[in-house]
GROMACS .gro file of C-alpha atoms in nm:
model
  245
    1UNK     CA    1  -2.218   1.765  -0.080
    2UNK     CA    2  -1.969   1.626   0.171
    3UNK     CA    3  -2.153   1.514   0.485
    4UNK     CA    4  -1.869   1.322   0.649
    5UNK     CA    5  -1.798   1.577   0.919
    6UNK     CA    6  -2.156   1.649   1.027
    7UNK     CA    7  -2.267   1.285   1.032
    8UNK     CA    8  -1.959   1.148   1.207
    9UNK     CA    9  -1.969   1.437   1.451
   10UNK     CA   10  -2.327   1.346   1.539
   11UNK     CA   11  -2.238   0.978   1.581
   12UNK     CA   12  -1.950   1.054   1.819
   13UNK     CA   13  -2.163   1.309   2.004
   14UNK     CA   14  -2.441   1.051   2.042
   15UNK     CA   15  -2.199   0.799   2.189
   16UNK     CA   16  -2.065   1.061   2.431
   17UNK     CA   17  -2.413   1.167   2.545
   18UNK     CA   18  -2.533   0.809   2.591
   19UNK     CA   19  -2.224   0.725   2.795
   20UNK     CA   20  -2.288   1.036   3.001
   21UNK     CA   21  -2.651   0.963   3.085
   22UNK     CA   22  -2.639   0.582   3.107
   23UNK     CA   23  -2.692   0.476   3.466
   24UNK     CA   24  -2.520   0.172   3.613
   25UNK     CA   25  -2.645   0.073   3.957
   26UNK     CA   26  -2.325  -0.120   4.031
   27UNK     CA   27  -2.114   0.197   4.027
   28UNK     CA   28  -2.036   0.348   4.364
   29UNK     CA   29  -2.080   0.697   4.226
   30UNK     CA   30  -2.353   0.775   3.975
   31UNK     CA   31  -2.335   1.151   4.009
   32UNK     CA   32  -2.344   1.366   3.698
   33UNK     CA   33  -1.984   1.473   3.752
   34UNK     CA   34  -1.865   1.113   3.778
   35UNK     CA   35  -2.041   1.020   3.454
   36UNK     CA   36  -1.906   1.332   3.283
   37UNK     CA   37  -1.556   1.245   3.402
   38UNK     CA   38  -1.576   0.888   3.268
   39UNK     CA   39  -1.743   1.001   2.944
   40UNK     CA   40  -1.468   1.251   2.866
   41UNK     CA   41  -1.199   0.990   2.927
   42UNK     CA   42  -1.384   0.734   2.713
   43UNK     CA   43  -1.439   0.979   2.426
   44UNK     CA   44  -1.077   1.096   2.419
   45UNK     CA   45  -0.948   0.740   2.443
   46UNK     CA   46  -1.172   0.616   2.161
   47UNK     CA   47  -1.085   0.904   1.926
   48UNK     CA   48  -0.711   0.907   1.993
   49UNK     CA   49  -0.682   0.528   1.988
   50UNK     CA   50  -0.892   0.491   1.674
   51UNK     CA   51  -0.697   0.756   1.487
   52UNK     CA   52  -0.348   0.643   1.587
   53UNK     CA   53  -0.425   0.279   1.515
   54UNK     CA   54  -0.551   0.370   1.168
   55UNK     CA   55  -0.246   0.581   1.092
   56UNK     CA   56   0.007   0.318   1.202
   57UNK     CA   57  -0.173   0.007   1.075
   58UNK     CA   58  -0.348   0.121   0.758
   59UNK     CA   59  -0.160   0.412   0.600
   60UNK     CA   60   0.173   0.475   0.777
   61UNK     CA   61   0.358   0.557   0.454
   62UNK     CA   62   0.106   0.825   0.362
   63UNK     CA   63   0.087   0.996   0.700
   64UNK     CA   64   0.461   1.001   0.757
   65UNK     CA   65   0.477   1.237   0.459
   66UNK     CA   66   0.159   1.428   0.555
   67UNK     CA   67   0.200   1.475   0.928
   68UNK     CA   68  -0.048   1.761   0.960
   69UNK     CA   69  -0.323   1.539   0.821
   70UNK     CA   70  -0.288   1.313   1.123
   71UNK     CA   71  -0.504   1.567   1.305
   72UNK     CA   72  -0.767   1.599   1.032
   73UNK     CA   73  -1.006   1.341   1.169
   74UNK     CA   74  -1.299   1.496   0.982
   75UNK     CA   75  -1.153   1.353   0.661
   76UNK     CA   76  -1.204   1.000   0.791
   77UNK     CA   77  -0.957   0.732   0.891
   78UNK     CA   78  -1.060   0.572   1.219
   79UNK     CA   79  -1.008   0.215   1.336
   80UNK     CA   80  -1.260   0.031   1.552
   81UNK     CA   81  -0.990  -0.184   1.706
   82UNK     CA   82  -0.779   0.118   1.795
   83UNK     CA   83  -1.086   0.286   1.939
   84UNK     CA   84  -1.158  -0.022   2.150
   85UNK     CA   85  -0.805  -0.027   2.288
   86UNK     CA   86  -0.801   0.348   2.348
   87UNK     CA   87  -1.140   0.353   2.518
   88UNK     CA   88  -1.053   0.056   2.740
   89UNK     CA   89  -0.721   0.207   2.845
   90UNK     CA   90  -0.879   0.546   2.917
   91UNK     CA   91  -1.164   0.398   3.122
   92UNK     CA   92  -0.913   0.189   3.320
   93UNK     CA   93  -0.703   0.495   3.397
   94UNK     CA   94  -1.012   0.696   3.491
   95UNK     CA   95  -1.151   0.444   3.739
   96UNK     CA   96  -0.984   0.107   3.791
   97UNK     CA   97  -1.238   0.000   4.054
   98UNK     CA   98  -1.539   0.030   3.824
   99UNK     CA   99  -1.350  -0.060   3.505
  100UNK     CA  100  -1.560  -0.361   3.404
  101UNK     CA  101  -1.890  -0.197   3.499
  102UNK     CA  102  -1.809   0.101   3.278
  103UNK     CA  103  -1.705  -0.127   2.989
  104UNK     CA  104  -2.038  -0.308   3.019
  105UNK     CA  105  -2.208   0.027   2.984
  106UNK     CA  106  -1.990   0.115   2.684
  107UNK     CA  107  -2.078  -0.216   2.516
  108UNK     CA  108  -2.452  -0.151   2.547
  109UNK     CA  109  -2.399   0.194   2.397
  110UNK     CA  110  -2.191   0.046   2.114
  111UNK     CA  111  -2.487  -0.173   2.016
  112UNK     CA  112  -2.673   0.150   1.939
  113UNK     CA  113  -2.393   0.372   1.807
  114UNK     CA  114  -2.190   0.135   1.585
  115UNK     CA  115  -2.484   0.048   1.356
  116UNK     CA  116  -2.552   0.419   1.309
  117UNK     CA  117  -2.188   0.459   1.208
  118UNK     CA  118  -2.230   0.180   0.949
  119UNK     CA  119  -2.538   0.352   0.809
  120UNK     CA  120  -2.329   0.669   0.781
  121UNK     CA  121  -2.074   0.465   0.583
  122UNK     CA  122  -2.356   0.356   0.352
  123UNK     CA  123  -2.489   0.710   0.307
  124UNK     CA  124  -2.141   0.840   0.234
  125UNK     CA  125  -2.082   0.559  -0.017
  126UNK     CA  126  -1.766   0.431   0.153
  127UNK     CA  127  -1.633   0.096   0.276
  128UNK     CA  128  -1.838  -0.072   0.005
  129UNK     CA  129  -1.874  -0.443  -0.061
  130UNK     CA  130  -1.747  -0.673  -0.332
  131UNK     CA  131  -1.930  -0.700  -0.669
  132UNK     CA  132  -2.250  -0.905  -0.665
  133UNK     CA  133  -2.529  -1.016  -0.899
  134UNK     CA  134  -2.781  -1.036  -0.616
  135UNK     CA  135  -3.092  -0.816  -0.662
  136UNK     CA  136  -3.009  -0.596  -0.363
  137UNK     CA  137  -2.669  -0.497  -0.500
  138UNK     CA  138  -2.596  -0.123  -0.477
  139UNK     CA  139  -2.389   0.093  -0.711
  140UNK     CA  140  -2.140   0.307  -0.518
  141UNK     CA  141  -2.016   0.585  -0.742
  142UNK     CA  142  -1.692   0.613  -0.546
  143UNK     CA  143  -1.607   0.260  -0.658
  144UNK     CA  144  -1.741   0.199  -1.010
  145UNK     CA  145  -2.070   0.115  -1.179
  146UNK     CA  146  -2.088  -0.247  -1.065
  147UNK     CA  147  -2.361  -0.347  -0.818
  148UNK     CA  148  -2.193  -0.432  -0.489
  149UNK     CA  149  -2.288  -0.588  -0.159
  150UNK     CA  150  -2.427  -0.320   0.076
  151UNK     CA  151  -2.196  -0.464   0.337
  152UNK     CA  152  -2.238  -0.158   0.557
  153UNK     CA  153  -2.600  -0.264   0.610
  154UNK     CA  154  -2.497  -0.622   0.682
  155UNK     CA  155  -2.259  -0.494   0.947
  156UNK     CA  156  -2.518  -0.257   1.092
  157UNK     CA  157  -2.765  -0.543   1.138
  158UNK     CA  158  -2.513  -0.781   1.298
  159UNK     CA  159  -2.343  -0.517   1.515
  160UNK     CA  160  -2.674  -0.377   1.639
  161UNK     CA  161  -3.009  -0.561   1.643
  162UNK     CA  162  -2.863  -0.912   1.607
  163UNK     CA  163  -2.600  -0.847   1.874
  164UNK     CA  164  -2.870  -0.712   2.105
  165UNK     CA  165  -3.073  -1.032   2.061
  166UNK     CA  166  -2.769  -1.246   2.141
  167UNK     CA  167  -2.685  -1.044   2.452
  168UNK     CA  168  -3.049  -1.058   2.564
  169UNK     CA  169  -3.064  -1.436   2.510
  170UNK     CA  170  -2.751  -1.480   2.722
  171UNK     CA  171  -2.844  -1.224   2.988
  172UNK     CA  172  -2.887  -1.486   3.264
  173UNK     CA  173  -2.535  -1.619   3.198
  174UNK     CA  174  -2.376  -1.275   3.177
  175UNK     CA  175  -2.411  -1.197   3.545
  176UNK     CA  176  -2.059  -1.087   3.637
  177UNK     CA  177  -1.907  -0.744   3.581
  178UNK     CA  178  -1.749  -0.729   3.237
  179UNK     CA  179  -1.942  -1.025   3.097
  180UNK     CA  180  -2.151  -0.809   2.864
  181UNK     CA  181  -1.846  -0.619   2.738
  182UNK     CA  182  -1.654  -0.941   2.668
  183UNK     CA  183  -1.953  -1.115   2.510
  184UNK     CA  184  -2.020  -0.823   2.277
  185UNK     CA  185  -1.652  -0.794   2.182
  186UNK     CA  186  -1.640  -1.166   2.098
  187UNK     CA  187  -1.964  -1.150   1.899
  188UNK     CA  188  -1.848  -0.837   1.716
  189UNK     CA  189  -1.522  -1.006   1.616
  190UNK     CA  190  -1.706  -1.310   1.481
  191UNK     CA  191  -1.970  -1.105   1.299
  192UNK     CA  192  -1.724  -0.868   1.138
  193UNK     CA  193  -1.489  -1.149   1.038
  194UNK     CA  194  -1.776  -1.308   0.843
  195UNK     CA  195  -1.921  -0.991   0.690
  196UNK     CA  196  -1.580  -0.874   0.570
  197UNK     CA  197  -1.576  -1.159   0.319
  198UNK     CA  198  -1.833  -0.943   0.136
  199UNK     CA  199  -1.635  -0.619   0.173
  200UNK     CA  200  -1.359  -0.476  -0.042
  201UNK     CA  201  -1.032  -0.467   0.154
  202UNK     CA  202  -0.887  -0.130   0.246
  203UNK     CA  203  -0.704   0.006  -0.059
  204UNK     CA  204  -0.374   0.089   0.118
  205UNK     CA  205  -0.349  -0.266   0.256
  206UNK     CA  206  -0.531  -0.503   0.021
  207UNK     CA  207  -0.564  -0.874   0.099
  208UNK     CA  208  -0.341  -1.057   0.346
  209UNK     CA  209  -0.260  -1.422   0.279
  210UNK     CA  210  -0.468  -1.395  -0.041
  211UNK     CA  211  -0.811  -1.410   0.125
  212UNK     CA  212  -0.817  -1.201   0.441
  213UNK     CA  213  -0.844  -0.829   0.501
  214UNK     CA  214  -0.653  -0.652   0.776
  215UNK     CA  215  -0.985  -0.605   0.955
  216UNK     CA  216  -1.036  -0.982   0.960
  217UNK     CA  217  -0.687  -1.044   1.095
  218UNK     CA  218  -0.749  -0.790   1.371
  219UNK     CA  219  -1.085  -0.951   1.448
  220UNK     CA  220  -0.916  -1.290   1.490
  221UNK     CA  221  -0.665  -1.134   1.729
  222UNK     CA  222  -0.951  -0.962   1.912
  223UNK     CA  223  -1.142  -1.290   1.938
  224UNK     CA  224  -0.844  -1.473   2.089
  225UNK     CA  225  -0.740  -1.194   2.327
  226UNK     CA  226  -1.092  -1.120   2.457
  227UNK     CA  227  -1.166  -1.491   2.503
  228UNK     CA  228  -0.853  -1.526   2.718
  229UNK     CA  229  -0.940  -1.212   2.915
  230UNK     CA  230  -1.297  -1.336   2.961
  231UNK     CA  231  -1.181  -1.670   3.100
  232UNK     CA  232  -0.915  -1.512   3.323
  233UNK     CA  233  -1.155  -1.248   3.453
  234UNK     CA  234  -1.422  -1.498   3.551
  235UNK     CA  235  -1.167  -1.733   3.709
  236UNK     CA  236  -1.031  -1.447   3.917
  237UNK     CA  237  -1.379  -1.327   4.017
  238UNK     CA  238  -1.475  -1.681   4.127
  239UNK     CA  239  -1.160  -1.702   4.339
  240UNK     CA  240  -1.246  -1.370   4.505
  241UNK     CA  241  -1.598  -1.493   4.577
  242UNK     CA  242  -1.465  -1.812   4.739
  243UNK     CA  243  -1.234  -1.610   4.965
  244UNK     CA  244  -1.517  -1.380   5.067
  245UNK     CA  245  -1.734  -1.684   5.151
   0.00000   0.00000   0.00000
């Protein structure tokens, strides 16, 4: 029984609903229509960005010969990094003034939604780990009959509960708009870079530079870019505060 469509549909719907109902007291407008407006932009940006990024970065040769399948999202093929770029761009276009506040809200929602997506990967028997002799190894029939790391569960734990603990521990230092979004993006990049050592690389791409998956390379880029943005953002916000004083 193929459950990809129903499960992924529920995950995306959950993210949309949480974005819709999540209140943020820093926003000038917390009306239902404002939240609906931002939620629609965020959902479209995440889906379009995630799909296009996957097509161009992971399987361009396949999709150039199967153009109609570009629209068949229910068959899988989404990129987190593309979704992050698409969502950020859409939220910026929707409301530049409250851009960072809305990204903070999106980050808190991601802590809930992304782990559910990883559990869906585990249930569907996809994105499996490398072979292991450890007692908790799992046989994924889509791969072979070797016990493998349940790397989807590793990722779910780090991207959800563990990330929440880190954000909570740093809450007093994450006081400016956008701090939570940047902190989570940095932590996600680090966590995924580590866990992907236990994950089979994507078949169309394989390993890069012998050891690294494309996901790890993208996480390194994400780590560098977000760290620069984080530093620039806080420097700019401090300068604004000094002028206002």
